[in-house]
Short mmCIF file of C-alpha atoms and ligand atoms in Angstrom, two decimals:
data_model
loop_
_atom_site.label_atom_id
_atom_site.label_comp_id
_atom_site.label_asym_id
_atom_site.label_seq_id
_atom_site.Cartn_x
_atom_site.Cartn_y
_atom_site.Cartn_z
CA MET K 1 154.57 241.52 137.63
CA ALA K 2 155.01 243.22 134.20
CA THR K 3 157.77 241.86 131.93
CA PRO K 4 159.72 244.09 129.46
CA LEU K 5 157.28 242.94 126.77
CA GLY K 6 154.38 244.13 128.87
CA GLN K 7 153.07 240.62 129.48
CA VAL K 8 151.82 239.70 132.91
CA LYS K 9 153.68 236.80 134.51
CA PRO K 10 151.73 234.58 136.90
CA LEU K 11 153.30 234.92 140.34
CA VAL K 12 152.68 231.30 141.27
CA MET K 13 152.47 228.41 138.83
CA SER K 14 149.59 226.26 140.05
CA LYS K 15 150.45 222.59 140.56
CA HIS K 16 147.17 221.89 138.75
CA ALA K 17 148.55 223.52 135.62
CA GLN K 18 151.54 221.17 135.60
CA VAL K 19 149.76 217.83 136.05
CA GLN K 20 147.69 216.17 133.34
CA ARG K 21 144.40 215.15 134.87
CA VAL K 22 142.67 211.94 133.88
CA THR K 23 139.84 212.76 131.43
CA ALA K 24 136.51 211.17 130.51
CA PRO K 25 137.88 209.77 127.20
CA MET K 26 140.83 208.22 129.11
CA ILE K 27 138.38 206.44 131.45
CA ALA K 28 136.18 205.36 128.51
CA ALA K 29 139.25 203.91 126.76
CA ARG K 30 139.88 201.59 129.71
CA LYS K 31 136.93 199.34 128.72
CA GLY K 32 138.03 195.72 129.02
CA SER K 33 141.64 196.63 129.86
CA GLU K 34 143.30 197.87 133.08
CA PRO K 35 140.70 198.10 135.91
CA VAL K 36 139.54 201.64 136.73
CA VAL K 37 140.25 202.53 140.38
CA CYS K 38 137.67 204.87 141.94
CA LEU K 39 136.85 206.03 145.48
CA THR K 40 134.56 208.67 146.93
CA ALA K 41 135.99 211.89 148.39
CA TYR K 42 134.30 214.83 150.10
CA THR K 43 137.15 216.93 151.54
CA ALA K 44 140.43 218.44 150.34
CA PRO K 45 142.81 216.56 152.69
CA MET K 46 141.21 213.18 151.89
CA ALA K 47 141.29 213.94 148.15
CA MET K 48 145.00 214.74 148.47
CA LEU K 49 145.67 211.35 150.12
CA LEU K 50 143.60 209.36 147.60
CA ASP K 51 144.66 211.21 144.44
CA PRO K 52 147.95 209.37 143.75
CA HIS K 53 146.19 205.99 143.92
CA CYS K 54 142.94 206.60 142.04
CA ASP K 55 141.92 207.22 138.44
CA LEU K 56 138.64 208.85 139.47
CA LEU K 57 137.38 210.51 142.65
CA LEU K 58 133.61 210.72 143.01
CA VAL K 59 132.11 213.47 145.13
CA GLY K 60 129.14 211.21 145.80
CA ASP K 61 125.85 212.36 147.25
CA SER K 62 126.64 209.71 149.88
CA VAL K 63 128.28 212.78 151.49
CA GLY K 64 124.82 213.45 152.96
CA MET K 65 124.90 210.22 154.95
CA VAL K 66 128.65 209.89 155.55
CA VAL K 67 129.50 213.49 156.51
CA HIS K 68 126.18 215.20 157.32
CA GLY K 69 124.44 212.33 159.16
CA LEU K 70 121.34 212.25 156.91
CA PRO K 71 119.32 208.99 156.80
CA ASN K 72 119.62 208.77 152.98
CA THR K 73 120.72 210.88 150.01
CA VAL K 74 117.34 212.49 149.23
CA GLY K 75 118.03 215.59 151.38
CA VAL K 76 121.33 216.44 149.68
CA THR K 77 121.31 219.84 147.92
CA LEU K 78 123.11 221.31 144.91
CA GLU K 79 124.90 223.73 147.25
CA MET K 80 126.27 220.83 149.35
CA MET K 81 127.57 219.08 146.22
CA ILE K 82 129.22 222.28 144.97
CA LEU K 83 130.91 223.01 148.31
CA HIS K 84 132.31 219.48 148.60
CA GLY K 85 133.20 219.43 144.88
CA GLN K 86 135.27 222.60 145.32
CA ALA K 87 137.08 221.09 148.32
CA VAL K 88 137.92 217.87 146.45
CA MET K 89 139.15 219.81 143.40
CA ARG K 90 141.55 221.74 145.68
CA GLY K 91 142.95 218.46 147.05
CA ALA K 92 143.21 216.36 143.88
CA SER K 93 145.56 217.21 141.04
CA ARG K 94 145.70 214.06 138.89
CA ALA K 95 142.53 211.98 139.30
CA MET K 96 139.39 212.84 137.33
CA VAL K 97 136.85 214.43 139.69
CA VAL K 98 133.16 213.61 139.10
CA VAL K 99 130.40 215.29 141.13
CA ASP K 100 127.02 213.64 141.76
CA MET K 101 123.87 215.49 140.70
CA PRO K 102 121.64 215.41 143.78
CA PHE K 103 118.03 214.23 143.91
CA GLY K 104 115.73 216.78 142.27
CA SER K 105 118.42 218.52 140.21
CA TYR K 106 118.06 216.59 136.92
CA GLU K 107 114.86 214.51 136.81
CA ALA K 108 112.45 217.26 135.67
CA GLY K 109 113.98 217.51 132.21
CA PRO K 110 117.08 218.13 130.12
CA GLU K 111 117.07 221.95 130.37
CA THR K 112 116.97 222.04 134.18
CA ALA K 113 119.55 219.27 134.31
CA TYR K 114 121.80 221.24 131.94
CA ALA K 115 121.56 224.43 134.02
CA ASN K 116 122.39 222.55 137.23
CA ALA K 117 125.16 220.42 135.71
CA ALA K 118 126.76 223.51 134.11
CA ARG K 119 126.63 225.29 137.48
CA ILE K 120 128.34 222.32 139.18
CA MET K 121 131.08 222.25 136.53
CA LYS K 122 131.65 226.04 136.49
CA GLU K 123 131.70 226.44 140.27
CA THR K 124 133.79 223.36 141.11
CA GLY K 125 135.97 222.87 138.04
CA CYS K 126 135.10 219.14 138.00
CA ALA K 127 135.25 217.23 134.72
CA ALA K 128 131.92 215.39 134.74
CA VAL K 129 128.70 214.73 136.63
CA LYS K 130 126.97 211.50 137.65
CA VAL K 131 123.23 210.81 137.46
CA GLU K 132 121.22 207.84 138.65
CA SER K 133 120.00 206.82 135.25
CA GLY K 134 117.04 204.78 134.16
CA PRO K 135 115.60 204.85 130.62
CA GLU K 136 113.55 207.91 131.69
CA VAL K 137 116.78 209.89 132.22
CA ALA K 138 118.46 208.74 128.97
CA ARG K 139 117.23 211.75 126.98
CA THR K 140 118.79 214.03 129.60
CA VAL K 141 122.11 212.17 129.49
CA ASP K 142 122.15 212.53 125.69
CA TYR K 143 121.28 216.27 125.97
CA LEU K 144 124.11 216.92 128.45
CA VAL K 145 126.74 214.93 126.55
CA ARG K 146 125.92 216.69 123.26
CA ARG K 147 126.40 220.04 125.01
CA GLY K 148 129.83 219.32 126.48
CA ILE K 149 129.03 217.71 129.84
CA PRO K 150 130.49 214.22 130.30
CA VAL K 151 128.05 212.03 132.24
CA MET K 152 128.61 208.95 134.36
CA GLY K 153 125.52 206.74 134.66
CA HIS K 154 124.44 204.82 137.77
CA VAL K 155 122.20 201.73 137.49
CA GLY K 156 121.01 198.82 139.64
CA LEU K 157 120.56 199.90 143.25
CA ARG K 158 119.78 203.60 142.89
CA PRO K 159 119.97 205.16 146.38
CA GLN K 160 117.91 208.23 145.38
CA ALA K 161 114.97 205.86 144.71
CA VAL K 162 114.95 204.64 148.32
CA ASN K 163 111.44 205.99 148.98
CA VAL K 164 110.03 204.03 146.03
CA ASP K 165 111.99 200.85 146.87
CA GLY K 166 111.34 201.12 150.63
CA ALA K 167 114.98 200.28 151.51
CA PHE K 168 118.46 199.96 150.00
CA LYS K 169 118.02 196.57 148.29
CA ALA K 170 120.17 194.62 145.83
CA LYS K 171 118.63 194.61 142.34
CA GLY K 172 118.15 192.18 139.47
CA ARG K 173 117.47 189.09 141.56
CA ASN K 174 114.34 188.08 139.60
CA ASP K 175 113.60 188.08 135.86
CA ALA K 176 111.61 191.34 135.79
CA GLU K 177 114.26 193.27 137.72
CA TRP K 178 117.05 191.65 135.69
CA GLY K 179 115.52 193.01 132.49
CA ARG K 180 114.95 196.45 134.06
CA VAL K 181 118.57 196.84 135.17
CA LEU K 182 119.84 195.68 131.75
CA ALA K 183 117.57 198.26 130.09
CA GLU K 184 118.86 201.02 132.43
CA ALA K 185 122.46 200.19 131.54
CA LYS K 186 121.76 199.99 127.80
CA ALA K 187 119.89 203.32 127.87
CA ALA K 188 122.76 205.10 129.69
CA ASP K 189 125.26 203.58 127.27
CA ASP K 190 123.31 204.51 124.14
CA ALA K 191 122.87 208.04 125.50
CA GLY K 192 126.66 208.46 125.65
CA ALA K 193 127.63 207.94 129.31
CA PHE K 194 131.45 207.65 129.47
CA ALA K 195 131.24 205.14 132.36
CA ILE K 196 128.43 203.46 134.27
CA VAL K 197 128.34 202.72 138.01
CA VAL K 198 126.63 199.36 138.59
CA GLU K 199 125.50 199.07 142.21
CA GLY K 200 124.15 196.12 144.20
CA VAL K 201 123.58 193.48 141.53
CA ALA K 202 124.47 189.77 141.33
CA GLU K 203 127.67 188.74 139.57
CA ASP K 204 125.94 187.17 136.53
CA LEU K 205 123.98 190.34 135.82
CA ALA K 206 127.05 192.55 136.29
CA GLY K 207 128.89 190.32 133.81
CA GLU K 208 126.06 190.54 131.27
CA ILE K 209 125.89 194.35 131.58
CA THR K 210 129.66 194.64 131.24
CA ALA K 211 129.60 192.51 128.09
CA LEU K 212 126.64 194.47 126.67
CA VAL K 213 127.73 198.10 127.07
CA LYS K 214 130.55 200.05 125.37
CA ALA K 215 131.26 202.15 128.47
CA PRO K 216 133.37 200.74 131.31
CA THR K 217 131.25 199.49 134.20
CA ILE K 218 132.33 200.60 137.68
CA GLY K 219 131.07 198.12 140.25
CA ILE K 220 130.03 198.65 143.86
CA GLY K 221 128.62 195.45 145.29
CA ALA K 222 128.56 194.15 141.72
CA SER K 223 131.44 191.62 141.67
CA ALA K 224 134.80 191.56 139.96
CA SER K 225 133.20 191.20 136.50
CA CYS K 226 133.00 195.00 136.20
CA ASP K 227 135.66 197.07 134.40
CA GLY K 228 136.49 198.98 137.58
CA GLN K 229 135.52 199.32 141.23
CA ILE K 230 134.36 202.06 143.58
CA LEU K 231 133.76 202.08 147.33
CA VAL K 232 132.66 204.75 149.78
CA THR K 233 136.05 205.69 151.24
CA ASP K 234 134.80 206.01 154.82
CA ASP K 235 133.41 202.43 154.63
CA MET K 236 136.68 201.11 153.24
CA LEU K 237 138.61 202.88 156.02
CA GLY K 238 136.48 201.20 158.71
CA LEU K 239 134.95 204.37 160.17
CA PHE K 240 131.54 202.77 160.74
CA ASP K 241 130.32 199.82 162.86
CA TRP K 242 128.12 198.50 160.07
CA THR K 243 128.98 198.29 156.38
CA PRO K 244 127.28 196.40 153.53
CA LYS K 245 128.48 192.84 152.77
CA PHE K 246 130.40 193.97 149.67
CA VAL K 247 132.72 196.37 151.54
CA ARG K 248 136.23 195.25 152.36
CA ARG K 249 137.75 197.19 155.25
CA TYR K 250 141.33 198.12 154.48
CA ALA K 251 141.82 199.92 157.82
CA ASP K 252 140.19 200.22 161.23
CA LEU K 253 140.09 204.01 161.54
CA LYS K 254 137.19 203.91 163.99
CA ALA K 255 139.45 202.20 166.55
CA VAL K 256 142.34 204.56 165.73
CA VAL K 257 140.20 207.71 166.14
CA SER K 258 138.43 206.48 169.29
CA GLY K 259 141.75 205.39 170.83
CA ALA K 260 143.37 208.76 170.08
CA ALA K 261 140.40 210.73 171.49
CA GLU K 262 140.39 208.58 174.65
CA ALA K 263 144.14 209.04 175.20
CA TYR K 264 143.88 212.82 174.63
CA ALA K 265 140.98 213.16 177.09
CA LYS K 266 142.93 211.19 179.73
CA ASP K 267 146.01 213.41 179.30
CA VAL K 268 144.00 216.67 179.51
CA ARG K 269 142.21 215.49 182.67
CA ALA K 270 145.53 214.45 184.27
CA ARG K 271 147.16 217.78 183.16
CA LEU K 272 149.71 215.76 181.16
CA PHE K 273 148.83 217.69 177.99
CA PRO K 274 150.23 220.12 176.97
CA ALA K 275 153.81 219.44 178.17
CA ALA K 276 156.69 221.97 178.11
CA ALA K 277 157.66 221.00 174.54
CA GLU K 278 154.13 221.80 173.39
CA THR K 279 154.05 225.22 175.14
CA TYR K 280 155.27 228.65 173.95
CA ALA K 281 157.76 230.49 176.20
CA LEU K 282 158.67 234.16 176.10
CA ARG K 283 161.89 234.87 174.21
CA ARG K 284 164.20 236.07 177.09
CA ASN K 285 165.86 239.01 175.27
CA ALA K 286 162.67 240.26 173.77
CA HIS K 287 161.12 240.16 177.23
CA ARG K 288 164.02 242.16 178.77
CA GLN K 289 164.00 244.76 175.98
CA GLN K 290 160.26 245.14 176.31
CA ARG K 291 160.55 245.65 180.07
CA GLY K 292 163.45 248.13 179.64
CA ARG K 293 161.35 250.21 177.24
CA VAL K 294 158.40 250.21 179.55
CA GLU K 295 160.51 251.14 182.60
CA GLY K 296 162.44 253.85 180.63
CA SER K 297 159.23 255.49 179.45
CA GLY K 298 157.83 255.55 182.95
CA GLU K 299 154.84 253.47 181.87
CA GLN K 300 153.39 250.98 184.27
CA GLY K 301 154.56 247.41 183.40
O1 KIV C 1 127.08 208.62 146.25
C1 KIV C 1 127.97 207.77 146.12
O2 KIV C 1 128.93 207.71 146.88
C2 KIV C 1 127.84 206.83 145.03
C3 KIV C 1 128.79 205.66 145.02
C4 KIV C 1 128.40 204.73 146.07
C5 KIV C 1 128.87 205.03 143.69
O3 KIV C 1 126.99 206.97 144.20
#
């Protein structure tokens, strides 16, 4: 709509324009202070429910296993991450949204990683990406950060390395592994990661990493010594029979969903659903007028 001054007024003020989103520097500033609350999200309605309670929503490549039924995260594509990233951005208005870079999208080198990370940010509107980061990826993290892409690191149990490790196994339980995980965390920190996910490590190691690095550590199966915590939301909601030892179930949604589906099926089979209140009826007058017109015009009703 044109104003007298010839400016164009937006017809609708987006709620996103009114709310200050959490940023990477805000998360980085939480080191050693108030714990950072993070959960995964893959869809708009779930992001909307989680947003008021979380500082950061991660569109994790766990989406491949949780939503798409893949056996691990290796098969997840850039297109899947972008689609789910867009959905989460539509649902969340306050929390920082971080999108995982999938396997194969960043390991070849900084330039490829930059092209893929920039595409994720442009097409989703998210504020940062996450990479599973060993010392070999540190140069890439540095390259991205220097070019305007905030990066979250991910050390310890790195799910994208499942084919090298042979299984999802806790890390740092012997001296050699302990040193390797420390080196991964230090490399991500020195390269400028604004936060580092620490997955599947013993409490002592998580504590040592947290004391060593400048960035806040976000633990998953890594004890309360981290600066924040993250869980896969669907695990925390109790949607699966099996979850790792470190998951606390805050709900039993599997029972709720199964119970609802069972009750619905019973009602449909007994013709108890839908009832009158759930059924449309013709509006009486509209029906009469319609019939009158048809009869008056000599058309067949
Ligand atoms: O993909 C994911 O959901 C993750 C979290 C478990 C940290 O990387």
